[in-house]
Tab-separated table of C-alpha atoms in Angstrom:
chain	number	residue	atom	x	y	z
A	1	UNK	CA	11.576	11.451	-13.055
A	2	UNK	CA	9.376	8.679	-11.710
A	3	UNK	CA	10.341	7.876	-8.111
A	4	UNK	CA	9.386	4.174	-8.165
A	5	UNK	CA	8.955	2.697	-11.605
A	6	UNK	CA	7.694	-0.755	-12.503
A	7	UNK	CA	7.740	-2.558	-15.807
A	8	UNK	CA	5.681	-3.790	-17.436
A	9	UNK	CA	2.454	-2.050	-16.537
A	10	UNK	CA	0.347	-4.869	-17.969
A	11	UNK	CA	1.288	-8.516	-18.363
A	12	UNK	CA	-0.953	-11.183	-19.900
A	13	UNK	CA	0.428	-14.690	-20.003
A	14	UNK	CA	-0.596	-18.322	-20.074
A	15	UNK	CA	-0.610	-20.740	-17.177
A	16	UNK	CA	2.684	-22.462	-16.654
A	17	UNK	CA	4.813	-19.644	-18.062
A	18	UNK	CA	7.613	-17.860	-16.199
A	19	UNK	CA	7.573	-14.073	-16.039
A	20	UNK	CA	9.446	-11.218	-14.354
A	21	UNK	CA	8.438	-7.794	-13.126
A	22	UNK	CA	11.085	-5.145	-12.651
A	23	UNK	CA	11.172	-2.319	-10.144
A	24	UNK	CA	13.565	0.584	-9.777
A	25	UNK	CA	13.604	3.493	-7.344
A	26	UNK	CA	15.628	6.670	-7.647
A	27	UNK	CA	14.879	7.978	-4.154
A	28	UNK	CA	17.960	6.590	-2.459
A	29	UNK	CA	15.807	4.486	-0.131
A	30	UNK	CA	17.337	1.475	1.598
A	31	UNK	CA	14.236	-0.712	1.800
A	32	UNK	CA	12.086	-2.031	-1.024
A	33	UNK	CA	8.912	-4.134	-0.999
A	34	UNK	CA	6.585	-6.156	-3.143
A	35	UNK	CA	2.858	-6.062	-2.409
A	36	UNK	CA	0.065	-8.054	-4.022
A	37	UNK	CA	-3.411	-6.582	-4.489
A	38	UNK	CA	-6.030	-9.223	-5.152
A	39	UNK	CA	-9.350	-8.913	-6.959
A	40	UNK	CA	-11.002	-7.681	-3.746
A	41	UNK	CA	-8.456	-4.868	-3.524
A	42	UNK	CA	-6.766	-6.389	-0.465
A	43	UNK	CA	-3.096	-5.377	-0.243
A	44	UNK	CA	-0.690	-7.865	1.294
A	45	UNK	CA	3.049	-7.641	1.649
A	46	UNK	CA	5.022	-10.381	-0.057
A	47	UNK	CA	8.678	-9.485	0.372
A	48	UNK	CA	10.926	-6.805	1.754
A	49	UNK	CA	14.599	-6.160	1.089
A	50	UNK	CA	16.872	-3.858	3.021
A	51	UNK	CA	20.099	-2.979	1.262
A	52	UNK	CA	19.864	-6.074	-0.944
A	53	UNK	CA	19.151	-8.350	2.018
A	54	UNK	CA	15.839	-10.211	2.360
A	55	UNK	CA	14.115	-9.272	5.622
A	56	UNK	CA	10.489	-10.258	5.023
A	57	UNK	CA	9.108	-13.291	3.236
A	58	UNK	CA	5.411	-13.567	4.019
A	59	UNK	CA	4.762	-17.260	3.310
A	60	UNK	CA	4.776	-16.689	-0.408
A	61	UNK	CA	4.980	-19.825	-2.606
A	62	UNK	CA	8.468	-20.784	-3.727
A	63	UNK	CA	7.422	-20.046	-7.298
A	64	UNK	CA	7.921	-16.379	-6.408
A	65	UNK	CA	11.546	-15.331	-6.196
A	66	UNK	CA	12.609	-11.761	-5.566
A	67	UNK	CA	16.031	-10.571	-6.575
A	68	UNK	CA	17.769	-7.374	-5.553
A	69	UNK	CA	20.963	-6.735	-7.545
A	70	UNK	CA	21.457	-3.425	-5.743
A	71	UNK	CA	19.453	-1.322	-3.316
A	72	UNK	CA	17.780	0.628	-6.124
A	73	UNK	CA	16.311	-2.444	-7.813
A	74	UNK	CA	13.983	-5.203	-6.691
A	75	UNK	CA	12.725	-7.603	-9.318
A	76	UNK	CA	10.088	-10.305	-8.956
A	77	UNK	CA	10.329	-13.538	-10.895
A	78	UNK	CA	7.378	-15.915	-10.967
A	79	UNK	CA	7.709	-19.520	-12.152
A	80	UNK	CA	4.936	-21.790	-13.380
A	81	UNK	CA	2.253	-19.136	-13.280
A	82	UNK	CA	-1.184	-20.140	-11.998
A	83	UNK	CA	-4.596	-18.563	-12.471
A	84	UNK	CA	-4.564	-17.458	-8.832
A	85	UNK	CA	-1.491	-15.345	-9.444
A	86	UNK	CA	-3.619	-12.878	-11.372
A	87	UNK	CA	-3.450	-9.641	-9.407
A	88	UNK	CA	-1.885	-6.219	-9.342
A	89	UNK	CA	1.644	-6.231	-7.977
A	90	UNK	CA	3.001	-3.072	-6.409
A	91	UNK	CA	6.590	-2.250	-5.725
A	92	UNK	CA	7.368	0.246	-2.952
A	93	UNK	CA	10.329	1.747	-1.159
A	94	UNK	CA	10.727	3.401	2.210
A	95	UNK	CA	13.044	6.043	3.559
A	96	UNK	CA	15.018	6.152	6.745
A	97	UNK	CA	15.250	9.010	9.178
A	98	UNK	CA	12.746	10.407	11.621
A	99	UNK	CA	9.713	10.596	9.363
A	100	UNK	CA	8.565	7.367	7.759
A	101	UNK	CA	7.528	7.397	4.162
A	102	UNK	CA	6.544	4.730	1.714
A	103	UNK	CA	6.453	5.429	-2.004
A	104	UNK	CA	4.591	3.090	-4.324
A	105	UNK	CA	5.003	2.334	-7.978
A	106	UNK	CA	2.014	2.468	-10.295
A	107	UNK	CA	1.559	-1.293	-10.278
A	108	UNK	CA	1.767	-4.195	-12.703
A	109	UNK	CA	-1.502	-5.855	-13.612
A	110	UNK	CA	-0.781	-9.549	-14.177
A	111	UNK	CA	-3.425	-11.647	-15.880
A	112	UNK	CA	-2.893	-15.381	-16.180
A	113	UNK	CA	-5.116	-17.120	-18.746
B	1	UNK	CA	1.446	-7.991	15.756
B	2	UNK	CA	-0.058	-4.970	14.116
B	3	UNK	CA	-3.355	-4.693	12.270
B	4	UNK	CA	-5.927	-2.187	11.104
B	5	UNK	CA	-9.665	-2.553	10.723
B	6	UNK	CA	-11.652	-0.354	8.409
B	7	UNK	CA	-15.313	-0.225	9.283
B	8	UNK	CA	-17.519	-0.126	6.224
B	9	UNK	CA	-16.300	-1.497	2.924
B	10	UNK	CA	-18.577	0.942	1.070
B	11	UNK	CA	-19.477	4.479	2.066
B	12	UNK	CA	-21.744	6.710	0.015
B	13	UNK	CA	-22.138	10.443	0.579
B	14	UNK	CA	-23.709	13.314	-1.283
B	15	UNK	CA	-21.559	15.968	-2.871
B	16	UNK	CA	-20.886	18.658	-0.253
B	17	UNK	CA	-21.543	16.335	2.683
B	18	UNK	CA	-19.088	15.329	5.379
B	19	UNK	CA	-16.835	12.381	4.612
B	20	UNK	CA	-15.980	10.072	7.526
B	21	UNK	CA	-13.984	6.904	6.925
B	22	UNK	CA	-13.281	4.820	10.003
B	23	UNK	CA	-10.046	3.076	10.927
B	24	UNK	CA	-9.087	1.317	14.146
B	25	UNK	CA	-5.636	-0.039	14.761
B	26	UNK	CA	-3.962	-2.613	16.944
B	27	UNK	CA	-0.288	-2.291	17.794
B	28	UNK	CA	2.001	-3.383	20.597
B	29	UNK	CA	4.415	-0.552	19.814
B	30	UNK	CA	3.726	3.129	19.139
B	31	UNK	CA	2.218	3.037	15.675
B	32	UNK	CA	2.826	5.032	12.586
B	33	UNK	CA	-0.485	5.391	10.733
B	34	UNK	CA	-1.245	6.260	7.154
B	35	UNK	CA	-4.134	6.888	4.810
B	36	UNK	CA	-3.720	6.130	1.123
B	37	UNK	CA	-6.089	6.741	-1.763
B	38	UNK	CA	-6.343	4.641	-4.896
B	39	UNK	CA	-8.231	5.946	-7.914
B	40	UNK	CA	-9.504	3.401	-10.440
B	41	UNK	CA	-6.703	1.575	-12.220
B	42	UNK	CA	-4.056	3.678	-10.544
B	43	UNK	CA	-1.441	3.267	-7.844
B	44	UNK	CA	-1.474	4.320	-4.209
B	45	UNK	CA	-1.184	7.950	-3.257
B	46	UNK	CA	-0.390	9.070	0.268
B	47	UNK	CA	-3.077	11.312	1.763
B	48	UNK	CA	-1.551	11.836	5.188
B	49	UNK	CA	0.438	10.167	7.937
B	50	UNK	CA	0.704	10.194	11.719
B	51	UNK	CA	4.211	9.974	13.133
B	52	UNK	CA	3.657	10.718	16.844
B	53	UNK	CA	3.880	14.475	16.459
B	54	UNK	CA	0.535	16.320	16.311
B	55	UNK	CA	-2.514	14.121	16.849
B	56	UNK	CA	-4.530	16.038	14.237
B	57	UNK	CA	-2.935	15.481	10.878
B	58	UNK	CA	-3.776	17.459	7.772
B	59	UNK	CA	-3.258	15.936	4.373
B	60	UNK	CA	-3.791	16.658	0.732
B	61	UNK	CA	-7.101	17.453	-0.968
B	62	UNK	CA	-8.668	18.803	2.232
B	63	UNK	CA	-8.502	15.534	4.175
B	64	UNK	CA	-7.490	15.261	7.797
B	65	UNK	CA	-7.318	12.542	10.436
B	66	UNK	CA	-7.138	12.502	14.195
B	67	UNK	CA	-5.097	10.005	16.192
B	68	UNK	CA	-6.947	8.937	19.347
B	69	UNK	CA	-4.899	6.580	21.440
B	70	UNK	CA	-7.694	5.952	23.953
B	71	UNK	CA	-9.946	4.754	21.136
B	72	UNK	CA	-7.150	3.216	19.024
B	73	UNK	CA	-8.629	5.087	16.100
B	74	UNK	CA	-7.390	7.124	13.162
B	75	UNK	CA	-10.520	8.186	11.297
B	76	UNK	CA	-10.300	10.144	8.055
B	77	UNK	CA	-12.546	13.140	7.492
B	78	UNK	CA	-13.247	15.815	4.925
B	79	UNK	CA	-15.792	18.575	5.565
B	80	UNK	CA	-17.248	18.671	2.064
B	81	UNK	CA	-17.088	15.851	-0.454
B	82	UNK	CA	-16.298	16.449	-4.103
B	83	UNK	CA	-17.120	14.137	-6.971
B	84	UNK	CA	-13.380	13.742	-7.518
B	85	UNK	CA	-13.036	12.130	-4.064
B	86	UNK	CA	-14.681	8.932	-5.301
B	87	UNK	CA	-11.998	6.280	-4.862
B	88	UNK	CA	-10.780	3.427	-2.655
B	89	UNK	CA	-9.242	4.497	0.644
B	90	UNK	CA	-6.811	2.421	2.654
B	91	UNK	CA	-5.736	2.837	6.241
B	92	UNK	CA	-2.348	1.339	7.107
B	93	UNK	CA	-0.100	0.840	10.129
B	94	UNK	CA	3.654	0.416	10.295
B	95	UNK	CA	6.249	-0.617	12.830
B	96	UNK	CA	8.595	1.800	11.088
B	97	UNK	CA	11.993	1.722	12.693
B	98	UNK	CA	11.210	-1.660	14.159
B	99	UNK	CA	12.176	-5.109	13.036
B	100	UNK	CA	10.506	-5.127	9.650
B	101	UNK	CA	9.387	-1.627	8.645
B	102	UNK	CA	6.476	-3.227	6.861
B	103	UNK	CA	3.232	-1.428	6.082
B	104	UNK	CA	0.071	-3.371	6.910
B	105	UNK	CA	-3.119	-2.344	5.162
B	106	UNK	CA	-6.764	-2.493	6.063
B	107	UNK	CA	-9.256	-3.988	3.656
B	108	UNK	CA	-10.158	-0.646	2.132
B	109	UNK	CA	-13.265	1.534	1.949
B	110	UNK	CA	-14.804	2.433	-1.377
B	111	UNK	CA	-16.127	5.979	-1.264
B	112	UNK	CA	-18.922	6.882	-3.644
B	113	UNK	CA	-19.975	10.507	-4.041
B	114	UNK	CA	-23.496	11.139	-5.288
B	115	UNK	CA	-24.358	14.341	-7.165
């Protein structure tokens, strides 16, 4: 069983479209994240949810809206896609307890044309 | 605020040579530090992590890192490089258990291994 799974793996779409990326984790973690990796491989956090509650929103445009229906799912909806949104988006989750751990999904490569 | 700086965006070594990837951190709270590896067109895989226990941390694939508070460093090493080690390596810091639990990444170091 995949610990953190994202769908789709690849997404090619035209400018102006609306698209969603889904993420699910089966690790029982309380916190989930979305990261964006740009063309220079730089990884930047976008959002974080803890038990369905938004705790981090890193000055991401309002066109990006995360939704967490339960603590095992964190979806990312993007409105009015722009060329600059092309990137790889990673979902991750983290565990509680004494030893920190972050588990990443395999990524969704979004290409806006 | 927390941050990490990775010195050298590209490192090239010969197969069998020592690998040394440099990472310096900045943190106002005791940091948790991580090294991740990303192979081409793949996700992020955890190599090792420092969680305030032993300062010398051993990870997968023969990698290890040493936490040096006096130097605010967490450099990654491997005694003998293999061709399969060619990948992008990311150092990261977290305020785990703090206000946000977020993981902050460095800009990455691309390791090339020459035959």
